[in-house]
GROMACS .gro file of C-alpha atoms in nm:
model
  509
    1UNK     CA    1  -2.736  -0.402  -1.685
    2UNK     CA    2  -2.962  -0.640  -1.786
    3UNK     CA    3  -3.316  -0.643  -1.672
    4UNK     CA    4  -3.350  -0.980  -1.525
    5UNK     CA    5  -3.042  -0.967  -1.332
    6UNK     CA    6  -3.242  -0.721  -1.112
    7UNK     CA    7  -3.545  -0.850  -1.002
    8UNK     CA    8  -3.448  -0.900  -0.655
    9UNK     CA    9  -3.316  -0.550  -0.635
   10UNK     CA   10  -3.654  -0.408  -0.713
   11UNK     CA   11  -3.821  -0.620  -0.479
   12UNK     CA   12  -3.996  -0.502  -0.181
   13UNK     CA   13  -3.657  -0.577   0.021
   14UNK     CA   14  -3.474  -0.300  -0.143
   15UNK     CA   15  -3.528  -0.071   0.129
   16UNK     CA   16  -3.386  -0.360   0.351
   17UNK     CA   17  -3.094  -0.416   0.119
   18UNK     CA   18  -2.991  -0.051   0.125
   19UNK     CA   19  -2.982  -0.045   0.513
   20UNK     CA   20  -2.758  -0.363   0.510
   21UNK     CA   21  -2.543  -0.151   0.252
   22UNK     CA   22  -2.494   0.091   0.473
   23UNK     CA   23  -2.416  -0.091   0.783
   24UNK     CA   24  -2.183  -0.271   0.609
   25UNK     CA   25  -1.959   0.040   0.542
   26UNK     CA   26  -1.863   0.095   0.900
   27UNK     CA   27  -1.811  -0.293   0.950
   28UNK     CA   28  -1.535  -0.277   0.701
   29UNK     CA   29  -1.348   0.010   0.952
   30UNK     CA   30  -1.226   0.008   1.271
   31UNK     CA   31  -1.264  -0.162   1.517
   32UNK     CA   32  -1.412  -0.421   1.277
   33UNK     CA   33  -1.213  -0.400   0.987
   34UNK     CA   34  -1.374  -0.687   0.800
   35UNK     CA   35  -1.226  -0.673   0.449
   36UNK     CA   36  -1.400  -0.576   0.150
   37UNK     CA   37  -1.703  -0.495   0.320
   38UNK     CA   38  -1.680  -0.129   0.213
   39UNK     CA   39  -1.677  -0.260  -0.145
   40UNK     CA   40  -1.978  -0.480  -0.096
   41UNK     CA   41  -2.155  -0.136   0.046
   42UNK     CA   42  -2.061   0.055  -0.241
   43UNK     CA   43  -2.169  -0.191  -0.514
   44UNK     CA   44  -2.476  -0.284  -0.346
   45UNK     CA   45  -2.586   0.095  -0.325
   46UNK     CA   46  -2.479   0.144  -0.699
   47UNK     CA   47  -2.691  -0.136  -0.805
   48UNK     CA   48  -2.968  -0.058  -0.614
   49UNK     CA   49  -2.977   0.299  -0.765
   50UNK     CA   50  -2.957   0.164  -1.151
   51UNK     CA   51  -3.205  -0.095  -1.074
   52UNK     CA   52  -3.486   0.127  -0.955
   53UNK     CA   53  -3.684   0.403  -1.087
   54UNK     CA   54  -3.523   0.727  -0.998
   55UNK     CA   55  -3.800   0.845  -0.804
   56UNK     CA   56  -3.718   0.610  -0.568
   57UNK     CA   57  -3.344   0.720  -0.543
   58UNK     CA   58  -3.390   0.951  -0.263
   59UNK     CA   59  -3.562   0.727  -0.019
   60UNK     CA   60  -3.284   0.449  -0.094
   61UNK     CA   61  -3.008   0.661  -0.027
   62UNK     CA   62  -3.147   0.798   0.283
   63UNK     CA   63  -3.240   0.460   0.402
   64UNK     CA   64  -2.831   0.365   0.341
   65UNK     CA   65  -2.740   0.633   0.522
   66UNK     CA   66  -2.950   0.545   0.836
   67UNK     CA   67  -2.781   0.214   0.824
   68UNK     CA   68  -2.429   0.375   0.786
   69UNK     CA   69  -2.456   0.655   1.052
   70UNK     CA   70  -2.668   0.466   1.273
   71UNK     CA   71  -2.384   0.211   1.345
   72UNK     CA   72  -2.087   0.427   1.221
   73UNK     CA   73  -2.187   0.718   1.467
   74UNK     CA   74  -2.348   0.526   1.749
   75UNK     CA   75  -2.083   0.642   1.989
   76UNK     CA   76  -2.262   1.011   1.981
   77UNK     CA   77  -2.504   0.847   2.222
   78UNK     CA   78  -2.201   0.793   2.471
   79UNK     CA   79  -2.113   1.136   2.490
   80UNK     CA   80  -2.469   1.286   2.524
   81UNK     CA   81  -2.595   1.038   2.781
   82UNK     CA   82  -2.307   0.957   2.983
   83UNK     CA   83  -2.109   1.295   2.972
   84UNK     CA   84  -2.396   1.549   2.895
   85UNK     CA   85  -2.555   1.423   3.109
   86UNK     CA   86  -2.912   1.382   2.931
   87UNK     CA   87  -3.159   1.105   2.991
   88UNK     CA   88  -3.156   0.819   2.777
   89UNK     CA   89  -3.497   0.902   2.593
   90UNK     CA   90  -3.331   1.294   2.515
   91UNK     CA   91  -3.009   1.112   2.401
   92UNK     CA   92  -3.161   0.853   2.157
   93UNK     CA   93  -3.399   1.141   2.035
   94UNK     CA   94  -3.079   1.352   1.965
   95UNK     CA   95  -2.883   1.063   1.796
   96UNK     CA   96  -3.172   0.972   1.588
   97UNK     CA   97  -3.196   1.351   1.440
   98UNK     CA   98  -2.832   1.326   1.385
   99UNK     CA   99  -2.876   0.993   1.205
  100UNK     CA  100  -3.137   1.085   1.007
  101UNK     CA  101  -3.017   1.441   0.906
  102UNK     CA  102  -2.701   1.329   0.803
  103UNK     CA  103  -2.854   1.039   0.593
  104UNK     CA  104  -2.992   1.342   0.402
  105UNK     CA  105  -2.645   1.360   0.235
  106UNK     CA  106  -2.604   1.012   0.058
  107UNK     CA  107  -3.006   1.072  -0.016
  108UNK     CA  108  -2.910   1.368  -0.231
  109UNK     CA  109  -2.623   1.208  -0.363
  110UNK     CA  110  -2.820   0.920  -0.478
  111UNK     CA  111  -3.111   1.140  -0.644
  112UNK     CA  112  -2.866   1.346  -0.845
  113UNK     CA  113  -2.697   1.042  -0.945
  114UNK     CA  114  -3.024   0.849  -1.063
  115UNK     CA  115  -3.159   1.159  -1.233
  116UNK     CA  116  -2.854   1.165  -1.448
  117UNK     CA  117  -2.813   0.775  -1.507
  118UNK     CA  118  -3.025   0.758  -1.844
  119UNK     CA  119  -2.721   0.983  -1.970
  120UNK     CA  120  -2.502   0.676  -1.933
  121UNK     CA  121  -2.707   0.418  -2.154
  122UNK     CA  122  -2.675   0.054  -2.145
  123UNK     CA  123  -2.404  -0.202  -2.244
  124UNK     CA  124  -2.081  -0.024  -2.220
  125UNK     CA  125  -2.267   0.271  -2.062
  126UNK     CA  126  -2.340   0.073  -1.734
  127UNK     CA  127  -1.954   0.031  -1.670
  128UNK     CA  128  -1.913   0.436  -1.714
  129UNK     CA  129  -2.225   0.471  -1.467
  130UNK     CA  130  -2.021   0.271  -1.252
  131UNK     CA  131  -1.718   0.494  -1.248
  132UNK     CA  132  -1.937   0.804  -1.255
  133UNK     CA  133  -2.119   0.702  -0.954
  134UNK     CA  134  -1.753   0.617  -0.776
  135UNK     CA  135  -1.704   0.995  -0.828
  136UNK     CA  136  -2.028   1.112  -0.700
  137UNK     CA  137  -1.946   0.888  -0.383
  138UNK     CA  138  -1.603   1.066  -0.340
  139UNK     CA  139  -1.742   1.412  -0.417
  140UNK     CA  140  -2.005   1.357  -0.140
  141UNK     CA  141  -1.722   1.256   0.110
  142UNK     CA  142  -1.544   1.588   0.016
  143UNK     CA  143  -1.843   1.797   0.067
  144UNK     CA  144  -1.886   1.628   0.429
  145UNK     CA  145  -1.512   1.794   0.480
  146UNK     CA  146  -1.657   2.122   0.489
  147UNK     CA  147  -2.051   2.175   0.477
  148UNK     CA  148  -2.185   2.273   0.853
  149UNK     CA  149  -1.823   2.287   0.954
  150UNK     CA  150  -1.787   1.943   0.844
  151UNK     CA  151  -1.815   1.564   0.974
  152UNK     CA  152  -1.534   1.377   0.769
  153UNK     CA  153  -1.611   1.040   0.915
  154UNK     CA  154  -1.658   0.696   0.785
  155UNK     CA  155  -1.477   0.747   0.433
  156UNK     CA  156  -1.424   0.435   0.219
  157UNK     CA  157  -1.083   0.466   0.210
  158UNK     CA  158  -0.994   0.428   0.557
  159UNK     CA  159  -1.059   0.072   0.491
  160UNK     CA  160  -0.758   0.023   0.311
  161UNK     CA  161  -0.490   0.118   0.542
  162UNK     CA  162  -0.348  -0.284   0.488
  163UNK     CA  163  -0.385  -0.361   0.125
  164UNK     CA  164  -0.237  -0.219  -0.237
  165UNK     CA  165  -0.493   0.083  -0.235
  166UNK     CA  166  -0.308   0.242   0.071
  167UNK     CA  167  -0.032   0.348  -0.160
  168UNK     CA  168  -0.236   0.606  -0.311
  169UNK     CA  169  -0.292   0.775   0.007
  170UNK     CA  170   0.040   0.996  -0.062
  171UNK     CA  171  -0.073   1.070  -0.408
  172UNK     CA  172  -0.380   1.203  -0.344
  173UNK     CA  173  -0.515   1.150   0.021
  174UNK     CA  174  -0.786   0.923   0.165
  175UNK     CA  175  -1.036   1.064  -0.133
  176UNK     CA  176  -0.827   0.902  -0.385
  177UNK     CA  177  -0.804   0.568  -0.202
  178UNK     CA  178  -1.190   0.640  -0.168
  179UNK     CA  179  -1.222   0.662  -0.541
  180UNK     CA  180  -1.007   0.371  -0.604
  181UNK     CA  181  -1.217   0.148  -0.391
  182UNK     CA  182  -1.547   0.288  -0.538
  183UNK     CA  183  -1.428   0.241  -0.887
  184UNK     CA  184  -1.331  -0.129  -0.824
  185UNK     CA  185  -1.650  -0.190  -0.611
  186UNK     CA  186  -1.897  -0.040  -0.905
  187UNK     CA  187  -1.685  -0.237  -1.161
  188UNK     CA  188  -1.715  -0.577  -1.003
  189UNK     CA  189  -2.078  -0.526  -0.962
  190UNK     CA  190  -2.108  -0.460  -1.338
  191UNK     CA  191  -1.902  -0.780  -1.407
  192UNK     CA  192  -2.102  -1.001  -1.165
  193UNK     CA  193  -2.393  -0.879  -1.302
  194UNK     CA  194  -2.315  -0.858  -1.706
  195UNK     CA  195  -2.213  -1.098  -1.950
  196UNK     CA  196  -1.968  -1.066  -2.228
  197UNK     CA  197  -1.786  -0.751  -2.377
  198UNK     CA  198  -1.905  -0.534  -2.065
  199UNK     CA  199  -1.800  -0.797  -1.835
  200UNK     CA  200  -1.465  -0.800  -1.963
  201UNK     CA  201  -1.431  -0.429  -1.957
  202UNK     CA  202  -1.538  -0.402  -1.598
  203UNK     CA  203  -1.305  -0.674  -1.486
  204UNK     CA  204  -1.033  -0.449  -1.640
  205UNK     CA  205  -1.161  -0.135  -1.475
  206UNK     CA  206  -1.200  -0.332  -1.126
  207UNK     CA  207  -0.833  -0.435  -1.137
  208UNK     CA  208  -0.644  -0.089  -1.250
  209UNK     CA  209  -0.675   0.088  -0.905
  210UNK     CA  210  -0.509  -0.242  -0.759
  211UNK     CA  211  -0.204  -0.219  -0.979
  212UNK     CA  212  -0.213   0.129  -0.979
  213UNK     CA  213  -0.193   0.118  -0.574
  214UNK     CA  214   0.096  -0.165  -0.607
  215UNK     CA  215   0.292   0.053  -0.868
  216UNK     CA  216   0.273   0.371  -0.628
  217UNK     CA  217   0.408   0.136  -0.354
  218UNK     CA  218   0.751   0.128  -0.528
  219UNK     CA  219   0.814   0.511  -0.495
  220UNK     CA  220   0.964   0.636  -0.149
  221UNK     CA  221   0.825   0.990  -0.142
  222UNK     CA  222   1.021   1.088   0.190
  223UNK     CA  223   1.346   0.952   0.380
  224UNK     CA  224   1.424   0.957   0.730
  225UNK     CA  225   1.653   1.230   0.894
  226UNK     CA  226   1.749   1.114   1.242
  227UNK     CA  227   1.555   0.923   1.531
  228UNK     CA  228   1.450   1.038   1.842
  229UNK     CA  229   1.289   0.917   2.167
  230UNK     CA  230   0.961   1.009   2.290
  231UNK     CA  231   0.726   0.959   2.598
  232UNK     CA  232   0.368   0.988   2.545
  233UNK     CA  233   0.181   1.020   2.898
  234UNK     CA  234  -0.171   0.849   2.944
  235UNK     CA  235  -0.334   0.971   3.269
  236UNK     CA  236  -0.663   0.800   3.226
  237UNK     CA  237  -0.866   1.054   3.399
  238UNK     CA  238  -1.252   0.989   3.414
  239UNK     CA  239  -1.438   1.226   3.225
  240UNK     CA  240  -1.727   1.299   3.494
  241UNK     CA  241  -1.440   1.375   3.718
  242UNK     CA  242  -1.175   1.565   3.525
  243UNK     CA  243  -1.322   1.897   3.582
  244UNK     CA  244  -1.432   1.864   3.954
  245UNK     CA  245  -1.224   2.125   4.186
  246UNK     CA  246  -1.097   1.872   4.431
  247UNK     CA  247  -0.952   1.634   4.137
  248UNK     CA  248  -0.760   1.913   3.987
  249UNK     CA  249  -0.451   1.873   4.276
  250UNK     CA  250  -0.466   1.447   4.218
  251UNK     CA  251  -0.496   1.493   3.852
  252UNK     CA  252  -0.168   1.717   3.853
  253UNK     CA  253   0.028   1.532   4.041
  254UNK     CA  254  -0.046   1.225   3.845
  255UNK     CA  255   0.104   1.366   3.551
  256UNK     CA  256   0.386   1.460   3.742
  257UNK     CA  257   0.474   1.140   3.897
  258UNK     CA  258   0.395   0.939   3.559
  259UNK     CA  259   0.647   1.180   3.398
  260UNK     CA  260   0.909   1.180   3.654
  261UNK     CA  261   1.098   0.853   3.527
  262UNK     CA  262   1.099   0.959   3.150
  263UNK     CA  263   1.188   1.316   3.131
  264UNK     CA  264   1.524   1.153   2.957
  265UNK     CA  265   1.328   1.079   2.668
  266UNK     CA  266   1.401   1.405   2.479
  267UNK     CA  267   1.053   1.478   2.408
  268UNK     CA  268   0.724   1.412   2.658
  269UNK     CA  269   0.397   1.489   2.541
  270UNK     CA  270   0.072   1.497   2.774
  271UNK     CA  271  -0.294   1.462   2.614
  272UNK     CA  272  -0.568   1.729   2.519
  273UNK     CA  273  -0.646   1.941   2.834
  274UNK     CA  274  -0.461   1.707   3.081
  275UNK     CA  275  -0.389   2.040   3.313
  276UNK     CA  276  -0.752   2.098   3.411
  277UNK     CA  277  -0.672   2.451   3.476
  278UNK     CA  278  -0.687   2.765   3.230
  279UNK     CA  279  -0.358   2.848   3.132
  280UNK     CA  280  -0.340   3.155   3.356
  281UNK     CA  281  -0.442   2.965   3.673
  282UNK     CA  282  -0.140   2.716   3.605
  283UNK     CA  283   0.134   2.922   3.577
  284UNK     CA  284   0.347   2.817   3.880
  285UNK     CA  285   0.295   2.453   3.780
  286UNK     CA  286   0.390   2.503   3.428
  287UNK     CA  287   0.681   2.696   3.551
  288UNK     CA  288   0.782   2.381   3.747
  289UNK     CA  289   0.713   2.130   3.486
  290UNK     CA  290   0.933   2.336   3.235
  291UNK     CA  291   1.205   2.373   3.492
  292UNK     CA  292   1.243   1.974   3.534
  293UNK     CA  293   1.186   1.938   3.163
  294UNK     CA  294   1.489   2.194   3.085
  295UNK     CA  295   1.707   2.022   3.367
  296UNK     CA  296   1.719   1.684   3.142
  297UNK     CA  297   1.713   1.854   2.798
  298UNK     CA  298   1.350   1.775   2.715
  299UNK     CA  299   1.057   1.941   2.578
  300UNK     CA  300   0.722   1.898   2.713
  301UNK     CA  301   0.420   1.931   2.507
  302UNK     CA  302   0.117   1.999   2.717
  303UNK     CA  303  -0.248   2.053   2.635
  304UNK     CA  304  -0.475   2.308   2.864
  305UNK     CA  305  -0.745   2.518   2.814
  306UNK     CA  306  -0.698   2.888   2.795
  307UNK     CA  307  -0.894   3.212   2.856
  308UNK     CA  308  -0.821   3.562   2.699
  309UNK     CA  309  -1.032   3.844   2.866
  310UNK     CA  310  -1.153   4.175   2.667
  311UNK     CA  311  -1.176   4.493   2.796
  312UNK     CA  312  -1.557   4.493   2.798
  313UNK     CA  313  -1.583   4.169   3.003
  314UNK     CA  314  -1.611   3.921   2.715
  315UNK     CA  315  -1.404   3.629   2.733
  316UNK     CA  316  -1.252   3.384   2.483
  317UNK     CA  317  -1.199   2.992   2.573
  318UNK     CA  318  -0.942   2.845   2.364
  319UNK     CA  319  -0.808   2.492   2.335
  320UNK     CA  320  -0.410   2.482   2.344
  321UNK     CA  321  -0.113   2.290   2.354
  322UNK     CA  322   0.233   2.466   2.452
  323UNK     CA  323   0.598   2.349   2.399
  324UNK     CA  324   0.778   2.394   2.781
  325UNK     CA  325   1.170   2.351   2.876
  326UNK     CA  326   1.401   2.286   2.568
  327UNK     CA  327   1.088   2.390   2.336
  328UNK     CA  328   0.906   2.666   2.244
  329UNK     CA  329   0.552   2.790   2.119
  330UNK     CA  330   0.207   2.781   2.154
  331UNK     CA  331  -0.081   2.610   1.952
  332UNK     CA  332  -0.479   2.716   1.931
  333UNK     CA  333  -0.704   2.476   1.805
  334UNK     CA  334  -0.859   2.577   1.467
  335UNK     CA  335  -1.110   2.330   1.426
  336UNK     CA  336  -1.367   2.313   1.665
  337UNK     CA  337  -1.626   2.026   1.743
  338UNK     CA  338  -1.993   2.130   1.701
  339UNK     CA  339  -2.194   2.091   2.034
  340UNK     CA  340  -1.873   1.989   2.237
  341UNK     CA  341  -1.672   2.350   2.175
  342UNK     CA  342  -1.908   2.552   2.024
  343UNK     CA  343  -2.299   2.547   1.962
  344UNK     CA  344  -2.458   2.600   1.658
  345UNK     CA  345  -2.800   2.795   1.711
  346UNK     CA  346  -2.659   2.871   2.010
  347UNK     CA  347  -2.971   3.066   2.114
  348UNK     CA  348  -3.244   2.769   2.061
  349UNK     CA  349  -3.009   2.494   2.227
  350UNK     CA  350  -2.805   2.674   2.521
  351UNK     CA  351  -2.956   2.567   2.833
  352UNK     CA  352  -3.147   2.244   2.686
  353UNK     CA  353  -2.904   2.019   2.842
  354UNK     CA  354  -2.605   2.063   3.061
  355UNK     CA  355  -2.378   1.888   2.736
  356UNK     CA  356  -2.428   2.240   2.562
  357UNK     CA  357  -2.327   2.436   2.885
  358UNK     CA  358  -1.985   2.298   2.927
  359UNK     CA  359  -1.732   2.549   2.966
  360UNK     CA  360  -1.518   2.485   2.654
  361UNK     CA  361  -1.859   2.476   2.463
  362UNK     CA  362  -1.792   2.848   2.427
  363UNK     CA  363  -1.443   2.825   2.269
  364UNK     CA  364  -1.305   3.017   1.971
  365UNK     CA  365  -1.072   2.894   1.689
  366UNK     CA  366  -0.714   2.978   1.646
  367UNK     CA  367  -0.570   3.142   1.349
  368UNK     CA  368  -0.541   2.895   1.040
  369UNK     CA  369  -0.188   2.994   1.007
  370UNK     CA  370   0.024   2.953   1.311
  371UNK     CA  371   0.393   2.879   1.355
  372UNK     CA  372   0.516   2.510   1.435
  373UNK     CA  373   0.597   2.427   1.803
  374UNK     CA  374   0.979   2.354   1.856
  375UNK     CA  375   1.079   2.105   2.053
  376UNK     CA  376   1.486   2.119   2.063
  377UNK     CA  377   1.584   2.088   1.667
  378UNK     CA  378   1.262   1.937   1.577
  379UNK     CA  379   0.975   2.106   1.435
  380UNK     CA  380   0.608   1.954   1.546
  381UNK     CA  381   0.281   1.991   1.339
  382UNK     CA  382   0.017   1.979   1.598
  383UNK     CA  383  -0.352   1.883   1.564
  384UNK     CA  384  -0.560   1.857   1.871
  385UNK     CA  385  -0.819   1.603   1.913
  386UNK     CA  386  -1.102   1.620   1.604
  387UNK     CA  387  -0.859   1.825   1.387
  388UNK     CA  388  -0.666   1.493   1.280
  389UNK     CA  389  -0.960   1.386   1.063
  390UNK     CA  390  -0.900   1.691   0.823
  391UNK     CA  391  -0.651   1.602   0.547
  392UNK     CA  392  -0.640   1.937   0.411
  393UNK     CA  393  -0.562   2.105   0.765
  394UNK     CA  394  -0.278   1.863   0.875
  395UNK     CA  395  -0.115   1.872   0.559
  396UNK     CA  396  -0.058   2.262   0.583
  397UNK     CA  397   0.159   2.218   0.874
  398UNK     CA  398   0.298   1.876   0.779
  399UNK     CA  399   0.491   2.045   0.489
  400UNK     CA  400   0.736   2.212   0.722
  401UNK     CA  401   0.738   1.962   1.025
  402UNK     CA  402   0.956   1.668   1.091
  403UNK     CA  403   0.676   1.502   1.312
  404UNK     CA  404   0.295   1.508   1.351
  405UNK     CA  405   0.161   1.559   1.692
  406UNK     CA  406  -0.169   1.481   1.794
  407UNK     CA  407  -0.340   1.565   2.138
  408UNK     CA  408  -0.689   1.419   2.227
  409UNK     CA  409  -0.919   1.326   2.493
  410UNK     CA  410  -1.139   1.010   2.355
  411UNK     CA  411  -1.296   0.962   2.742
  412UNK     CA  412  -1.621   1.148   2.596
  413UNK     CA  413  -1.664   0.828   2.383
  414UNK     CA  414  -1.625   0.574   2.661
  415UNK     CA  415  -1.582   0.232   2.548
  416UNK     CA  416  -1.750   0.294   2.212
  417UNK     CA  417  -1.603   0.214   1.878
  418UNK     CA  418  -1.527   0.619   1.843
  419UNK     CA  419  -1.159   0.633   1.961
  420UNK     CA  420  -1.092   0.296   1.735
  421UNK     CA  421  -1.209   0.484   1.441
  422UNK     CA  422  -1.033   0.809   1.580
  423UNK     CA  423  -0.717   0.634   1.569
  424UNK     CA  424  -0.764   0.490   1.234
  425UNK     CA  425  -0.791   0.809   1.079
  426UNK     CA  426  -0.504   0.952   1.273
  427UNK     CA  427  -0.303   0.687   1.109
  428UNK     CA  428  -0.443   0.761   0.752
  429UNK     CA  429  -0.262   1.148   0.808
  430UNK     CA  430   0.061   0.975   0.857
  431UNK     CA  431   0.064   0.799   0.544
  432UNK     CA  432  -0.078   1.082   0.335
  433UNK     CA  433   0.230   1.302   0.439
  434UNK     CA  434   0.481   1.056   0.485
  435UNK     CA  435   0.550   1.162   0.859
  436UNK     CA  436   0.558   0.958   1.197
  437UNK     CA  437   0.278   1.059   1.428
  438UNK     CA  438   0.300   1.081   1.777
  439UNK     CA  439  -0.045   1.032   1.917
  440UNK     CA  440  -0.106   1.129   2.321
  441UNK     CA  441  -0.451   1.078   2.461
  442UNK     CA  442  -0.646   1.071   2.798
  443UNK     CA  443  -0.750   0.713   2.806
  444UNK     CA  444  -0.664   0.563   2.451
  445UNK     CA  445  -0.563   0.493   2.234
  446UNK     CA  446  -0.198   0.631   2.306
  447UNK     CA  447   0.029   0.523   1.995
  448UNK     CA  448   0.328   0.608   1.785
  449UNK     CA  449   0.280   0.572   1.391
  450UNK     CA  450   0.505   0.528   1.158
  451UNK     CA  451   0.548   0.731   0.820
  452UNK     CA  452   0.363   0.421   0.645
  453UNK     CA  453   0.065   0.478   0.907
  454UNK     CA  454   0.152   0.176   1.065
  455UNK     CA  455   0.120   0.143   1.468
  456UNK     CA  456   0.474   0.065   1.588
  457UNK     CA  457   0.360   0.100   1.979
  458UNK     CA  458   0.050   0.163   2.168
  459UNK     CA  459  -0.089   0.161   2.526
  460UNK     CA  460  -0.395  -0.045   2.594
  461UNK     CA  461  -0.719   0.194   2.674
  462UNK     CA  462  -0.816   0.274   3.009
  463UNK     CA  463  -0.478   0.225   3.176
  464UNK     CA  464  -0.269   0.508   3.327
  465UNK     CA  465   0.068   0.438   3.169
  466UNK     CA  466   0.342   0.607   2.990
  467UNK     CA  467   0.438   0.498   2.635
  468UNK     CA  468   0.815   0.533   2.542
  469UNK     CA  469   0.967   0.442   2.188
  470UNK     CA  470   1.149   0.583   1.905
  471UNK     CA  471   1.053   0.795   1.618
  472UNK     CA  472   1.216   0.906   1.287
  473UNK     CA  473   1.222   1.295   1.186
  474UNK     CA  474   1.128   1.269   0.808
  475UNK     CA  475   1.226   1.480   0.512
  476UNK     CA  476   1.081   1.540   0.180
  477UNK     CA  477   0.719   1.590   0.045
  478UNK     CA  478   0.434   1.377  -0.059
  479UNK     CA  479   0.222   1.449  -0.369
  480UNK     CA  480  -0.048   1.507  -0.119
  481UNK     CA  481   0.142   1.731   0.077
  482UNK     CA  482   0.235   1.965  -0.200
  483UNK     CA  483  -0.113   1.973  -0.374
  484UNK     CA  484  -0.356   1.854  -0.135
  485UNK     CA  485  -0.734   1.756  -0.257
  486UNK     CA  486  -0.711   1.959  -0.572
  487UNK     CA  487  -0.616   1.702  -0.833
  488UNK     CA  488  -0.833   1.462  -0.662
  489UNK     CA  489  -1.150   1.700  -0.709
  490UNK     CA  490  -1.044   1.780  -1.065
  491UNK     CA  491  -1.038   1.414  -1.148
  492UNK     CA  492  -1.360   1.366  -1.013
  493UNK     CA  493  -1.543   1.647  -1.178
  494UNK     CA  494  -1.370   1.551  -1.509
  495UNK     CA  495  -1.489   1.163  -1.445
  496UNK     CA  496  -1.851   1.300  -1.405
  497UNK     CA  497  -1.844   1.526  -1.718
  498UNK     CA  498  -1.691   1.251  -1.961
  499UNK     CA  499  -1.938   1.014  -1.824
  500UNK     CA  500  -2.199   1.237  -1.917
  501UNK     CA  501  -2.090   1.346  -2.230
  502UNK     CA  502  -2.307   1.274  -2.542
  503UNK     CA  503  -1.977   1.163  -2.712
  504UNK     CA  504  -1.906   0.876  -2.450
  505UNK     CA  505  -2.263   0.761  -2.493
  506UNK     CA  506  -2.354   0.416  -2.621
  507UNK     CA  507  -2.699   0.310  -2.708
  508UNK     CA  508  -2.931   0.216  -2.453
  509UNK     CA  509  -3.000  -0.157  -2.488
   0.00000   0.00000   0.00000
C-alpha cells in the first residue's frame, strides 16, 4: 500500500486503533450481532501490521487481543466472582491474567506475519499479503482449539450465520467461514487504500468468497428422514443453590413435575447435571423416571454427575448423560472445562479460592470413542456443555447420528453475554453437520435448531418451562462431517507458502 495512505495508522493512536479493532470482533457476534464489524476488525489489524514497522507488531497484536478478549470473554468474571465465590479484586485480577494471557496468541500471530511481510512486496504483493494474513488469522483460530486444552471462542466465522458465507460451513466448518471472511476483509482494506490495478484485483478477491458461498447454498448435502417430537425441560435452578443438600429433593420434584404433562413427546431431555446427586445415589429416582418414560413409549435423556471408586480409595468424578425408558446408553463428557472440571497447575491453585475446590473440578474425561445413545429408533450424538464448541469432536458423533443433543448448565455465566455466545456456536455445529440440534439447559438458552443452523423455537432465559416441538432425523453427510478440518488446514498452509514463494513476488514499490 502506498505510504501516504497509512500516516494515521502509524500515529500515536495506533494502540487505540488496535484495541478498538479487537473490541469490534465480539461486537459482531452474539448477543450484539452488528453486521460487518468482524470484517472491520480484521481489516484494521491487517492495515496496522502492514503500515507499522515489524518491531511494533507484537505490541499491536497484543493490544488487539486485549480488546477482543476483554469484551468477548468478560463473562468469566461472573463465574469466578458470583459462583467462585471470589472477592471482586481477586476475580478481576484473575480475569486480567486470563485476558492478557490469551492476548499473547494474536500477538505472536501478528509478529510472525509482520516479520514475513517483506516477502509479499508492494503493488499486487499487498493483495497477496492480505490473503496470507487471512490464512494466519485462521491458523490462529485452529491453534486455539487445542493448545492448553483449547479455548475455541470468538471465531470470526460465527458472525456469518445469516449471510451467504454460512453455506461454506458444511464444506469446511467454521474455519472455512472465518477464512472467507478474513480474505474478504483484507481485500476490502487493500481496495479502499490502493488505486489502479491493485484496487481492481482486490475488489475481485473480496467478492469471490461471497459468490462461492452463494453457489454452495444451492447444494443439499443432507435430507430429512422422519419427523419426531421432543420436550426440552428447563428447570431454572439457581447455581448457588443447586448443590445444597436441602434443595436436592425440591429440585428432583421440580423436574418430575415439569415433565409429567410431556411424556408423550417421545423424546424428553433434561439439562446437564439436572439430577444433583451422583448416579449411584439416585438409583431409585432414576428407576422411577425410567418406568414413567417406558410406560409412555418415551426416552428420557438426563444429565448427572457420577463417581467411580477404585480399590485403593481413589475416586473418579464424571460428567455423564444417560438414556432411560425406551432408550439406552451412557455418555461421559470428553472435553473438560479448565478450572471448572479440572484444575491446571493443581498443586498451586487448589485451595486458593473455593471455585477451585468444587467437587466436579476433580473430574476425569470419558473415552474419546463412545457409542451413541439410543432413543427408540433414533441415534443421538451427545455433547455436554463446553464440548459443543469443538467442531471436530461434534462431527465424529454426527456421522452416525440422526440428531445432535447438547446438555448444558450456563447458569455459571449469569446474565452475561456467555450463554448467547454459547448458543451461537452450537448453531454452527448443526449447520456444519446438517443435523438438527436439541439444546437443553438449566436456565437458558434452551432451543431447537434446524439442520441449517436456524433456531426454530426457544425458551426465555431464567424461566422454569418446557419447550416442545418437532425435529427431523437427517440422513447424508456434509463434506465437513466426512473430512473435518484437514482440507481447510491444507488450504491455509498452501496459501501461506504460495504467498511467500519467490515466484509469486512482485517488485517492492
